[in-house]
Amino acid sequence: MAFTGMCPYLKDARSMDRTICECAKFTFPDRLARREILYGFCGHPSAWKRCPLKLAMDHHYDRKYSMDREKPKAAPRATV
């Protein structure tokens, strides 16, 4: 599909049998259901920004990278 670059988490949408998002693996009951999701969210010029899976991945990466940051070191205690 030509729109695989729209949502940054969409990894593989070429196969009719499966579609892989970084958050989930999809199997659809038929082509129409696949088209409704992929063109309605993943490949839509603006709707992909409100996809629940995209939002979940955004929050995942926010948590991941906020925890990876070094915490400031405490000043050594003065002993008397």
mmCIF file of C-alpha atoms in Angstrom, residues 18-74:
data_model
loop_
_atom_site.group_PDB
_atom_site.id
_atom_site.type_symbol
_atom_site.label_atom_id
_atom_site.label_comp_id
_atom_site.label_asym_id
_atom_site.label_seq_id
_atom_site.Cartn_x
_atom_site.Cartn_y
_atom_site.Cartn_z
ATOM 1 C CA ARG A 18 -2.175 -9.765 8.172
ATOM 2 C CA THR A 19 -1.224 -6.219 9.005
ATOM 3 C CA ILE A 20 1.458 -5.379 11.526
ATOM 4 C CA CYS A 21 1.434 -2.294 13.680
ATOM 5 C CA GLU A 22 4.112 -1.793 16.309
ATOM 6 C CA CYS A 23 1.333 -2.122 18.882
ATOM 7 C CA ALA A 24 -0.640 -5.033 17.412
ATOM 8 C CA LYS A 25 -0.965 -7.664 14.693
ATOM 9 C CA PHE A 26 -4.247 -7.530 12.835
ATOM 10 C CA THR A 27 -6.157 -10.195 11.000
ATOM 11 C CA PHE A 28 -9.347 -9.048 9.339
ATOM 12 C CA PRO A 29 -12.472 -11.036 8.516
ATOM 13 C CA ASP A 30 -12.572 -9.658 4.964
ATOM 14 C CA ARG A 31 -11.107 -7.017 2.661
ATOM 15 C CA LEU A 32 -13.768 -4.453 3.478
ATOM 16 C CA ALA A 33 -13.017 -4.598 7.212
ATOM 17 C CA ARG A 34 -9.296 -4.263 6.453
ATOM 18 C CA ARG A 35 -9.935 -1.285 4.198
ATOM 19 C CA GLU A 36 -12.125 0.462 6.775
ATOM 20 C CA ILE A 37 -9.403 0.294 9.436
ATOM 21 C CA LEU A 38 -6.332 0.917 7.288
ATOM 22 C CA TYR A 39 -7.810 3.752 5.265
ATOM 23 C CA GLY A 40 -9.864 5.088 8.169
ATOM 24 C CA PHE A 41 -6.964 5.316 10.610
ATOM 25 C CA CYS A 42 -3.510 4.114 9.532
ATOM 26 C CA GLY A 43 -3.455 5.699 6.119
ATOM 27 C CA HIS A 44 -5.802 8.610 6.604
ATOM 28 C CA PRO A 45 -4.007 11.960 6.252
ATOM 29 C CA SER A 46 -5.133 13.169 9.679
ATOM 30 C CA ALA A 47 -7.190 10.438 11.417
ATOM 31 C CA TRP A 48 -4.123 8.323 12.224
ATOM 32 C CA LYS A 49 -3.222 10.910 14.875
ATOM 33 C CA ARG A 50 -6.237 9.924 16.984
ATOM 34 C CA CYS A 51 -5.947 6.144 16.573
ATOM 35 C CA PRO A 52 -6.115 4.507 20.031
ATOM 36 C CA LEU A 53 -3.164 2.238 19.202
ATOM 37 C CA LYS A 54 -1.033 5.179 18.081
ATOM 38 C CA LEU A 55 -1.893 7.047 21.277
ATOM 39 C CA ALA A 56 -1.012 3.986 23.359
ATOM 40 C CA MET A 57 2.379 3.735 21.635
ATOM 41 C CA ASP A 58 3.020 7.463 22.105
ATOM 42 C CA HIS A 59 2.373 7.097 25.835
ATOM 43 C CA HIS A 60 4.529 3.960 25.944
ATOM 44 C CA TYR A 61 7.498 5.804 24.448
ATOM 45 C CA ASP A 62 6.922 8.837 26.667
ATOM 46 C CA ARG A 63 7.118 6.582 29.739
ATOM 47 C CA LYS A 64 10.061 4.630 28.398
ATOM 48 C CA TYR A 65 12.202 7.632 27.615
ATOM 49 C CA SER A 66 11.260 9.572 30.718
ATOM 50 C CA MET A 67 12.459 6.618 32.846
ATOM 51 C CA ASP A 68 15.689 6.277 30.858
ATOM 52 C CA ARG A 69 16.827 9.794 31.661
ATOM 53 C CA GLU A 70 19.419 9.989 34.362
ATOM 54 C CA LYS A 71 18.112 11.216 37.630
ATOM 55 C CA PRO A 72 20.171 13.989 39.215
ATOM 56 C CA LYS A 73 22.644 12.680 41.766
ATOM 57 C CA ALA A 74 22.111 13.747 45.351
#
